[in-house]
């Protein structure tokens, strides 16, 4: 087969320093049968492309500078967040209806400071090492929380007992093959139940550059990016886990950051080095959650009324559409 | 002729229902009473035979008699047994009256076993039943990839820091941290009026240090000495700050030194620069006491 390059490099020359290579217009690198040669030619072609691209960039930059003030403003690159399909349930901060709803929903007693959160953390049957340790660490992160072993008890029976003992929230961590992979968060006096898929769980010892143990101080809570109605209610669920008044002496902050329907949980200790700079140091476990379903009452898989279920076929069709 | 059948099927020839294991022979025939392959338990080799079977939670008594041996369709006669255990046992008895003792006994045994396992089924369905949902590999992979990309897009550290600084500005922390922004601005304006040749940049760099360096030596602003030490000093010195006027000590540009060593004084400045020192006014409080 004819070798279309203008110059004659041979196999020995280093493709890193090509001379001006001429490719006739009908030539394609993929037509060369010899693999070694084809690879070689492909590398050269790639480098040439890169060069051209760089030259184009430089030219554009020069033009820009030449124009000076009259240059058109820089184009904003498109990101997924930019291109997000507008969700009609996005909460407007001034919306009265939303405010009214939130004043009368199940979290109102918490936000009116009538109840103090008390959390029960448990697992699925027969938890294995990682899950157990994760539960313990989670209990240190969330103040006023207790870990109990499941021992085959039915959730439906646990819940009335919890309510009787004044627990406000129930967290069940589901385990699969020794790693935690699901989280059920249930607000107790008949509050909503959210079921999440949990991933990337890192225990404290696996986090690099971590600080010391979290202290007993009440941490602050940061909830980022919960824009839609659904996101709002989930955000309030998370906020209801922590007591109302954070102790700033502790300088601990728990963050729930929503990005593209994934909720990242981090626990940091911060320090203000100056008024414009803050340093953060990660302590505590980290994990990511993805909402699977939100149910109106407490945990009831058969007869519960679901407010939102993730339906893969309907909801995963567009890459720019997010629900939280 | 049941004799003949048995002599054929039992040991010598092939019986498709027979399953042999090391210790025992089992019979897979659905009408078999005991499940073993015996002369008395084989439904094919006995012309008079009865079994108890259950369907959808109801138990039936099946009977086979020699009169109907020629009509395979009508061979097995079926009787529904009552749900009441004792009554059903009586029904078995009255249906199998004058039948061999063995069959009667085994029928009742089988019936007992069946009712027991039916009860167990009903009890278990009331308890929680775990449903295993299989993970779908493609979907799992897709979600993991998207999660990674979302993590990168989230830029968590920056977001958290921004949020914390916002909160600091909004004064949610109250009096704990003393970066009195407004007071600084005022002092700066005063300074501006007095001295001209300072570049703004320098002043801004030094602003942030005025809190921290109350001592003789100067710490680099980006110093990564234990954060907690910093905080302690801040807290203890906060009160002193409020009382004293600001000491404006101009030091070399801090942003350039990322090291952990204290700066070596004015040796590193690159611009024209004037050093101004103000004296403290409230220091003499201790002196007055002594005096």
XYZ file of C-alpha atoms in Angstrom:
615
model
C 0.000 0.000 0.000
C 1.226 3.420 -0.837
C 2.531 5.384 1.996
C 1.028 8.799 1.634
C 3.364 10.938 3.657
C 5.420 13.447 1.800
C 8.572 13.030 3.822
C 10.288 9.718 4.346
C 10.697 9.207 8.047
C 11.413 5.509 8.234
C 10.842 3.523 11.371
C 13.724 4.839 13.296
C 12.797 8.471 13.549
C 11.169 9.676 16.633
C 7.616 10.829 16.036
C 8.137 13.464 18.635
C 9.960 15.671 16.187
C 8.163 15.539 12.890
C 9.047 17.735 10.005
C 6.290 19.254 8.058
C 4.228 16.269 7.106
C 2.071 16.353 4.057
C -0.917 14.118 3.903
C -2.691 13.971 0.593
C -6.374 14.691 1.094
C -7.699 11.226 0.404
C -5.355 9.503 2.790
C -6.435 8.096 6.073
C -4.130 6.693 8.664
C -6.389 3.721 9.215
C -5.696 2.380 5.755
C -2.152 1.348 6.492
C -2.045 -2.371 7.060
C 1.138 -2.543 9.024
C 0.326 -1.981 12.659
C 3.606 -0.523 13.705
C 3.682 1.888 10.845
C 0.056 2.779 11.314
C 0.646 3.575 14.949
C 3.619 5.697 14.033
C 1.694 7.625 11.425
C -1.170 8.087 13.762
C 1.044 9.636 16.396
C 2.428 12.009 13.877
C -0.974 12.948 12.677
C -2.050 13.567 16.249
C 0.855 15.810 16.916
C 0.141 17.761 13.848
C -3.432 18.255 14.927
C -2.269 19.487 18.263
C 0.070 21.919 16.671
C -2.638 23.301 14.493
C -4.933 23.666 17.417
C -2.320 25.518 19.389
C -1.608 27.795 16.469
C -5.288 28.538 16.137
C -5.517 29.394 19.785
C -2.589 31.741 19.587
C -4.022 33.445 16.569
C -7.291 33.971 18.310
C -5.597 35.336 21.355
C -3.629 37.770 19.247
C -6.749 38.942 17.538
C -8.345 39.426 20.868
C -5.527 41.543 22.138
C -5.391 43.473 18.941
C -8.996 44.423 19.298
C -8.417 45.480 22.852
C -11.546 46.965 24.293
C -13.680 46.208 21.323
C -13.114 42.523 21.667
C -16.306 40.519 22.087
C -16.762 39.208 25.624
C -15.387 35.795 26.342
C -17.805 33.017 25.705
C -19.016 31.166 28.762
C -18.291 27.499 28.418
C -21.287 25.248 28.574
C -21.460 23.021 31.602
C -24.036 20.528 32.602
C -25.171 22.838 35.344
C -25.568 25.626 32.818
C -27.510 23.510 30.449
C -29.729 22.009 33.068
C -33.285 21.547 31.970
C -35.369 23.998 33.884
C -37.357 22.238 36.516
C -40.733 23.740 37.141
C -40.660 22.859 40.775
C -37.645 25.012 41.492
C -38.181 26.916 44.647
C -38.223 30.638 44.419
C -36.911 32.116 47.653
C -39.834 34.454 47.963
C -42.489 31.971 47.193
C -45.206 32.250 49.778
C -46.842 28.986 49.047
C -43.642 27.129 49.655
C -43.046 29.036 52.824
C -46.513 28.193 54.026
C -46.079 24.552 53.160
C -42.868 24.381 55.013
C -44.338 26.019 58.026
C -46.953 23.323 58.278
C -45.203 20.156 57.194
C -43.794 17.444 59.359
C -40.629 19.331 60.115
C -42.355 22.354 61.493
C -41.968 21.194 65.095
C -38.272 20.888 64.580
C -37.899 24.243 62.943
C -40.030 25.863 65.579
C -37.683 24.432 68.138
C -40.270 22.320 69.777
C -38.410 19.065 69.406
C -34.830 18.110 69.964
C -33.509 15.624 67.478
C -32.719 12.188 68.787
C -31.505 9.723 66.253
C -31.498 5.962 66.181
C -28.954 4.394 63.883
C -29.265 0.772 62.971
C -28.340 -1.573 60.180
C -29.817 -4.425 58.251
C -29.503 -7.935 59.640
C -26.144 -9.235 60.602
C -23.924 -6.282 59.846
C -20.324 -6.866 58.995
C -17.186 -5.030 60.120
C -17.222 -2.066 57.833
C -20.836 -1.291 58.368
C -20.511 -1.516 62.115
C -17.580 0.850 62.162
C -19.341 3.193 59.823
C -22.326 3.274 62.128
C -20.134 4.122 65.061
C -18.465 6.930 63.205
C -21.743 8.265 62.007
C -22.896 8.288 65.586
C -19.971 10.481 66.562
C -20.745 12.869 63.769
C -24.424 13.283 64.527
C -24.975 14.523 68.036
C -27.504 12.809 70.246
C -27.562 9.615 68.266
C -27.582 6.008 69.393
C -26.560 2.886 67.603
C -28.529 -0.300 68.159
C -28.089 -3.674 66.619
C -30.857 -4.987 64.499
C -30.886 -8.647 65.421
C -33.597 -9.556 63.029
C -36.238 -7.204 64.355
C -38.926 -6.003 62.034
C -38.824 -2.313 61.285
C -42.515 -2.042 61.675
C -42.199 -3.143 65.260
C -39.200 -0.986 65.977
C -40.883 2.184 64.858
C -43.646 2.361 67.453
C -41.111 1.608 70.149
C -38.916 4.408 68.923
C -41.764 6.818 68.920
C -42.565 5.793 72.442
C -39.040 6.568 73.511
C -39.024 9.978 71.889
C -36.752 9.353 68.993
C -37.180 11.819 66.185
C -35.321 10.087 63.376
C -34.401 6.620 62.335
C -31.480 5.778 60.104
C -31.123 2.288 58.711
C -27.958 1.465 56.875
C -28.350 -1.355 54.457
C -25.443 -3.592 53.782
C -24.459 -5.720 50.851
C -21.400 -7.924 50.839
C -19.884 -6.254 53.839
C -20.119 -2.719 52.558
C -22.888 -0.282 53.315
C -24.811 0.568 50.196
C -28.170 1.958 51.217
C -29.618 4.366 53.675
C -33.161 4.729 54.858
C -33.836 7.929 56.695
C -37.158 8.140 58.413
C -38.496 11.047 60.378
C -40.314 9.462 63.187
C -43.550 10.851 64.334
C -45.021 9.810 61.004
C -42.679 11.848 58.959
C -41.413 11.166 55.466
C -39.101 8.301 54.731
C -36.340 8.687 52.223
C -34.484 5.786 50.726
C -31.032 6.469 49.330
C -28.423 4.539 47.539
C -25.125 5.087 49.327
C -21.771 4.861 47.637
C -18.142 5.778 48.148
C -18.174 5.294 51.850
C -14.866 6.243 53.390
C -14.215 5.575 57.023
C -12.082 7.896 59.047
C -8.918 5.925 58.689
C -9.219 5.909 54.933
C -9.353 9.642 54.612
C -6.040 11.225 53.877
C -4.826 14.214 55.829
C -7.563 13.928 58.302
C -7.710 15.638 61.620
C -8.408 14.281 65.021
C -11.650 12.784 66.173
C -14.778 14.857 65.974
C -15.559 16.326 69.348
C -18.862 16.422 71.088
C -19.713 19.906 69.948
C -22.759 20.396 67.838
C -21.625 20.964 64.285
C -22.935 23.484 61.838
C -24.808 22.314 58.832
C -24.346 23.409 55.262
C -26.913 22.415 52.680
C -25.890 23.304 49.163
C -27.808 23.304 45.963
C -31.143 21.938 46.996
C -33.241 23.853 44.560
C -36.452 22.057 43.722
C -39.339 21.311 46.021
C -38.163 17.767 46.351
C -34.684 18.960 47.067
C -36.014 21.324 49.657
C -37.828 18.637 51.547
C -34.800 16.378 51.495
C -32.659 19.248 52.659
C -34.969 19.842 55.567
C -34.820 16.202 56.436
C -31.092 16.431 56.723
C -31.264 19.622 58.671
C -33.637 18.019 61.110
C -30.986 15.527 62.098
C -28.853 18.125 63.796
C -29.710 20.217 66.819
C -30.657 23.737 66.127
C -27.901 25.693 67.776
C -24.474 24.831 66.532
C -21.628 25.376 68.919
C -19.239 27.557 67.064
C -16.495 26.774 69.509
C -16.349 23.322 68.066
C -15.691 24.698 64.600
C -17.114 21.643 62.976
C -19.289 21.681 59.942
C -21.280 18.942 58.277
C -21.956 19.542 54.629
C -24.601 18.063 52.393
C -23.800 19.194 48.910
C -26.111 18.303 46.068
C -24.608 18.112 42.635
C -26.458 16.559 39.750
C -28.687 14.579 42.085
C -25.791 13.183 44.060
C -25.622 14.360 47.637
C -22.106 14.455 49.001
C -21.674 14.359 52.729
C -18.510 15.712 54.273
C -17.529 16.541 57.804
C -14.849 19.187 58.320
C -13.197 21.266 60.916
C -12.613 24.824 59.814
C -10.478 27.663 60.942
C -10.549 31.229 59.814
C -7.082 32.352 59.063
C -8.244 35.766 58.085
C -11.433 37.339 56.988
C -10.895 36.200 53.469
C -9.351 32.850 54.021
C -10.537 29.775 55.748
C -8.827 26.463 56.102
C -10.740 23.231 56.324
C -9.590 19.879 57.462
C -11.600 16.785 56.867
C -12.511 14.599 59.787
C -15.191 12.086 59.962
C -16.625 9.719 57.435
C -17.729 10.706 53.984
C -20.259 9.212 51.676
C -22.467 10.032 48.710
C -26.173 9.515 48.504
C -28.545 9.284 45.618
C -32.224 9.508 46.317
C -34.254 6.541 45.305
C -37.616 7.174 46.776
C -39.439 9.436 49.144
C -42.396 8.084 51.000
C -44.941 10.043 52.854
C -45.419 8.096 56.051
C -42.955 6.080 58.019
C -41.318 3.067 56.550
C -43.845 0.877 54.872
C -42.883 -0.718 51.660
C -46.171 -2.353 50.797
C -48.848 0.110 51.588
C -46.958 3.332 51.779
C -47.795 6.349 49.748
C -44.836 7.337 47.705
C -44.214 10.951 46.995
C -41.418 10.322 44.577
C -39.827 7.217 43.151
C -36.906 7.174 40.826
C -38.136 5.543 37.692
C -35.243 4.770 35.527
C -36.957 4.652 32.194
C -38.782 7.890 32.594
C -36.375 9.972 34.552
C -32.996 8.969 33.247
C -33.715 9.872 29.657
C -32.065 13.246 29.625
C -28.578 13.940 30.837
C -29.445 17.494 31.688
C -32.414 16.845 33.823
C -32.055 16.598 37.569
C -34.641 16.248 40.219
C -33.149 17.448 43.405
C -50.863 -58.519 39.299
C -49.550 -55.929 41.664
C -47.109 -58.633 42.680
C -45.940 -58.847 39.129
C -45.660 -55.096 38.847
C -43.576 -54.894 41.926
C -41.291 -57.708 40.930
C -40.647 -55.851 37.724
C -40.328 -52.292 38.948
C -39.138 -52.869 42.440
C -35.694 -54.289 41.970
C -35.122 -55.727 38.584
C -36.280 -53.457 35.828
C -36.278 -49.738 35.424
C -38.753 -47.537 37.269
C -38.641 -43.939 36.203
C -39.847 -42.696 39.556
C -37.166 -44.424 41.496
C -34.237 -42.438 42.763
C -31.414 -44.308 44.358
C -28.974 -42.865 46.811
C -26.267 -44.489 48.844
C -28.465 -45.420 51.739
C -31.995 -45.385 50.440
C -34.333 -45.517 47.482
C -36.792 -42.729 46.986
C -39.913 -42.648 44.891
C -40.701 -39.509 42.952
C -44.224 -40.410 42.164
C -46.546 -37.615 43.218
C -49.087 -40.002 44.666
C -46.615 -41.741 46.878
C -47.515 -41.712 50.537
C -44.162 -41.896 52.196
C -41.745 -40.922 49.484
C -39.689 -44.062 49.810
C -39.556 -46.871 47.289
C -41.088 -49.828 49.123
C -43.338 -52.638 48.355
C -46.091 -51.101 50.474
C -45.513 -47.511 49.432
C -45.411 -47.860 45.696
C -48.608 -46.453 44.150
C -48.019 -48.460 41.015
C -47.525 -51.757 42.748
C -50.531 -51.492 45.054
C -53.968 -51.778 43.606
C -55.566 -50.288 46.674
C -53.807 -47.097 47.684
C -54.519 -43.713 49.254
C -52.607 -40.452 49.704
C -53.094 -37.018 51.118
C -52.019 -34.081 48.982
C -52.507 -30.381 49.333
C -53.319 -27.842 46.717
C -53.379 -24.098 47.348
C -53.605 -24.601 51.053
C -56.438 -27.164 51.020
C -55.837 -30.855 51.678
C -57.355 -33.637 49.640
C -57.505 -37.383 50.165
C -56.813 -39.371 47.030
C -57.908 -42.977 46.827
C -57.341 -45.672 44.258
C -59.228 -48.963 44.168
C -58.845 -52.009 42.143
C -62.271 -51.669 40.494
C -61.122 -48.608 38.628
C -57.795 -50.004 37.556
C -58.982 -50.197 33.980
C -59.981 -46.534 33.806
C -56.920 -44.431 34.274
C -58.922 -41.221 34.017
C -61.123 -42.133 36.924
C -58.479 -43.980 38.834
C -57.845 -41.506 41.610
C -60.825 -40.395 43.634
C -60.442 -37.080 45.430
C -62.070 -36.018 48.667
C -61.723 -32.555 50.147
C -60.769 -32.656 53.798
C -62.132 -30.141 56.231
C -60.008 -27.359 57.543
C -60.485 -28.473 61.063
C -57.685 -30.813 62.019
C -59.639 -33.285 64.109
C -62.535 -33.356 61.758
C -60.229 -34.044 58.863
C -58.691 -36.958 60.724
C -62.136 -38.365 61.268
C -62.910 -37.940 57.617
C -59.793 -39.819 56.678
C -60.835 -42.558 59.017
C -64.320 -42.872 57.669
C -63.152 -42.790 54.086
C -60.480 -45.357 54.643
C -62.543 -47.627 56.823
C -61.588 -51.257 56.348
C -58.389 -50.251 54.581
C -55.065 -51.667 55.642
C -53.727 -50.166 58.829
C -50.504 -49.058 57.227
C -52.169 -46.841 54.670
C -54.509 -45.275 57.172
C -51.718 -44.506 59.544
C -49.440 -43.078 56.947
C -52.205 -40.953 55.496
C -52.865 -39.378 58.842
C -49.185 -38.800 59.411
C -48.812 -37.153 56.090
C -51.821 -35.001 56.684
C -50.384 -33.850 60.000
C -47.113 -32.910 58.417
C -48.848 -30.992 55.685
C -50.953 -28.972 58.087
C -47.876 -28.150 60.091
C -46.019 -26.757 57.174
C -49.044 -24.819 56.004
C -49.253 -23.167 59.392
C -45.594 -22.291 59.139
C -46.075 -20.729 55.742
C -48.850 -18.563 57.012
C -46.800 -17.434 59.971
C -43.801 -16.579 57.854
C -45.762 -14.493 55.401
C -46.833 -12.311 58.264
C -43.276 -11.643 59.270
C -41.092 -9.400 57.213
C -40.096 -10.845 53.929
C -36.908 -9.808 52.382
C -36.940 -9.143 48.715
C -33.654 -9.433 46.920
C -33.298 -6.905 44.189
C -30.490 -7.662 41.792
C -28.068 -4.924 40.923
C -27.750 -4.135 37.293
C -24.205 -3.901 36.255
C -24.584 -1.401 33.489
C -26.616 0.905 35.612
C -24.238 0.622 38.521
C -21.331 1.477 36.308
C -23.145 4.399 34.800
C -24.062 5.788 38.171
C -20.535 5.442 39.477
C -19.147 7.303 36.541
C -21.682 10.066 36.905
C -20.932 10.287 40.565
C -17.262 10.836 39.889
C -17.999 13.534 37.406
C -20.419 15.172 39.746
C -17.785 15.098 42.442
C -15.348 16.903 40.220
C -17.925 19.415 39.179
C -18.925 20.025 42.763
C -15.565 21.361 43.918
C -16.574 20.666 47.447
C -13.726 22.334 49.235
C -14.254 25.589 47.451
C -17.950 25.479 47.981
C -17.583 24.845 51.689
C -15.024 27.546 52.112
C -17.151 30.018 50.256
C -20.137 29.194 52.356
C -18.174 29.584 55.563
C -16.828 32.923 54.500
C -20.320 34.017 53.588
C -21.474 33.114 57.034
C -18.612 34.997 58.541
C -19.593 38.060 56.577
C -23.199 37.734 57.570
C -22.078 37.839 61.142
C -23.560 34.523 62.118
C -20.550 33.880 64.279
C -21.012 37.031 66.203
C -18.131 38.037 68.327
C -15.999 34.991 68.253
C -13.796 35.926 65.385
C -12.404 39.377 65.305
C -11.773 40.460 61.836
C -13.303 43.858 62.280
C -13.629 44.844 58.699
C -15.216 48.203 59.227
C -12.775 49.306 61.857
C -9.962 48.499 59.532
C -11.428 50.525 56.761
C -11.662 53.548 58.961
C -8.106 53.220 60.123
C -7.010 52.790 56.585
C -8.727 55.919 55.496
C -6.943 57.768 58.246
C -3.671 56.424 57.094
C -4.392 57.332 53.553
C -4.853 60.864 54.501
C -1.559 60.979 56.348
C 0.861 59.070 54.167
C 0.819 59.098 50.426
C 3.433 56.878 49.046
C 2.108 53.592 50.172
C 0.803 51.378 47.509
C -2.615 49.996 48.161
C -1.553 46.462 47.581
C 0.830 46.494 50.443
C -1.677 47.817 52.805
C -4.132 45.146 51.920
C -1.598 42.494 52.466
C -0.821 43.807 55.857
C -4.383 44.351 56.913
C -4.960 40.797 57.720
C -1.935 40.540 59.871
C -2.723 43.284 62.202
C -4.799 40.995 64.279
C -2.426 38.191 64.420
C 0.918 39.713 65.123
C 0.874 41.268 68.456
C 4.213 39.900 69.298
C 7.587 40.903 68.119
C 8.031 38.296 65.475
C 5.885 38.129 62.441
C 4.232 35.017 61.242
C 3.707 34.340 57.599
C 0.085 34.611 56.695
C -0.004 31.346 54.913
C 1.765 29.633 57.681
C 0.652 26.161 58.325
C 1.644 26.051 61.894
C -0.951 24.329 63.893
C -4.216 26.012 63.188
C -5.220 25.636 66.745
C -2.356 27.642 68.029
C -3.402 30.413 65.765
C -6.919 30.322 67.035
C -5.812 30.461 70.614
C -3.701 33.463 70.052
C -6.493 35.127 68.193
C -8.917 34.593 70.984
C -6.714 35.778 73.763
C -5.517 38.770 71.897
C -8.940 39.764 70.700
C -9.699 41.659 73.828
C -6.457 43.492 73.839
C -7.101 44.548 70.295
C -10.297 46.180 71.073
C -8.723 48.367 73.655
C -5.592 49.376 71.877
C -5.308 51.402 68.818
C -4.036 49.568 65.912
C -0.406 49.111 65.695
C 0.417 49.468 62.125
C 3.615 47.759 61.492
C 4.471 47.397 57.927
C 6.230 44.250 57.143
C 7.370 42.606 53.968
C 4.846 41.180 51.610
C 3.615 38.094 53.163
C 2.066 36.450 50.223
C 5.417 35.809 48.747
C 6.656 33.754 51.608
C 4.950 30.447 51.865
C 7.450 29.114 54.266
C 6.876 28.294 57.820
C 9.692 30.388 59.151
C 8.974 33.834 60.414
C 9.918 36.546 58.052
C 13.247 38.088 58.281
C 12.088 41.648 58.400
C 12.313 44.299 55.786
C 15.001 42.649 53.766
C 12.727 41.470 51.033
C 10.782 44.391 49.803
C 10.801 45.237 46.182
C 8.940 48.495 46.012
C 9.592 51.883 47.457
C 8.295 51.765 50.907
C 8.027 53.703 54.099
C 7.906 52.148 57.469
C 5.653 53.727 60.001
C 5.299 52.726 63.562
C 2.745 53.969 65.928
C 3.079 53.653 69.605
C 0.552 52.110 71.812
C -1.424 54.434 73.946
C -3.054 52.233 76.488
C 0.006 50.317 77.452
C 0.724 52.467 80.497
C -2.250 50.952 82.318
C 0.067 48.470 83.927
C 2.549 51.163 84.707
C -0.012 53.274 86.433
C -0.988 50.403 88.638
C 2.547 49.791 89.640
C 2.967 53.439 90.328
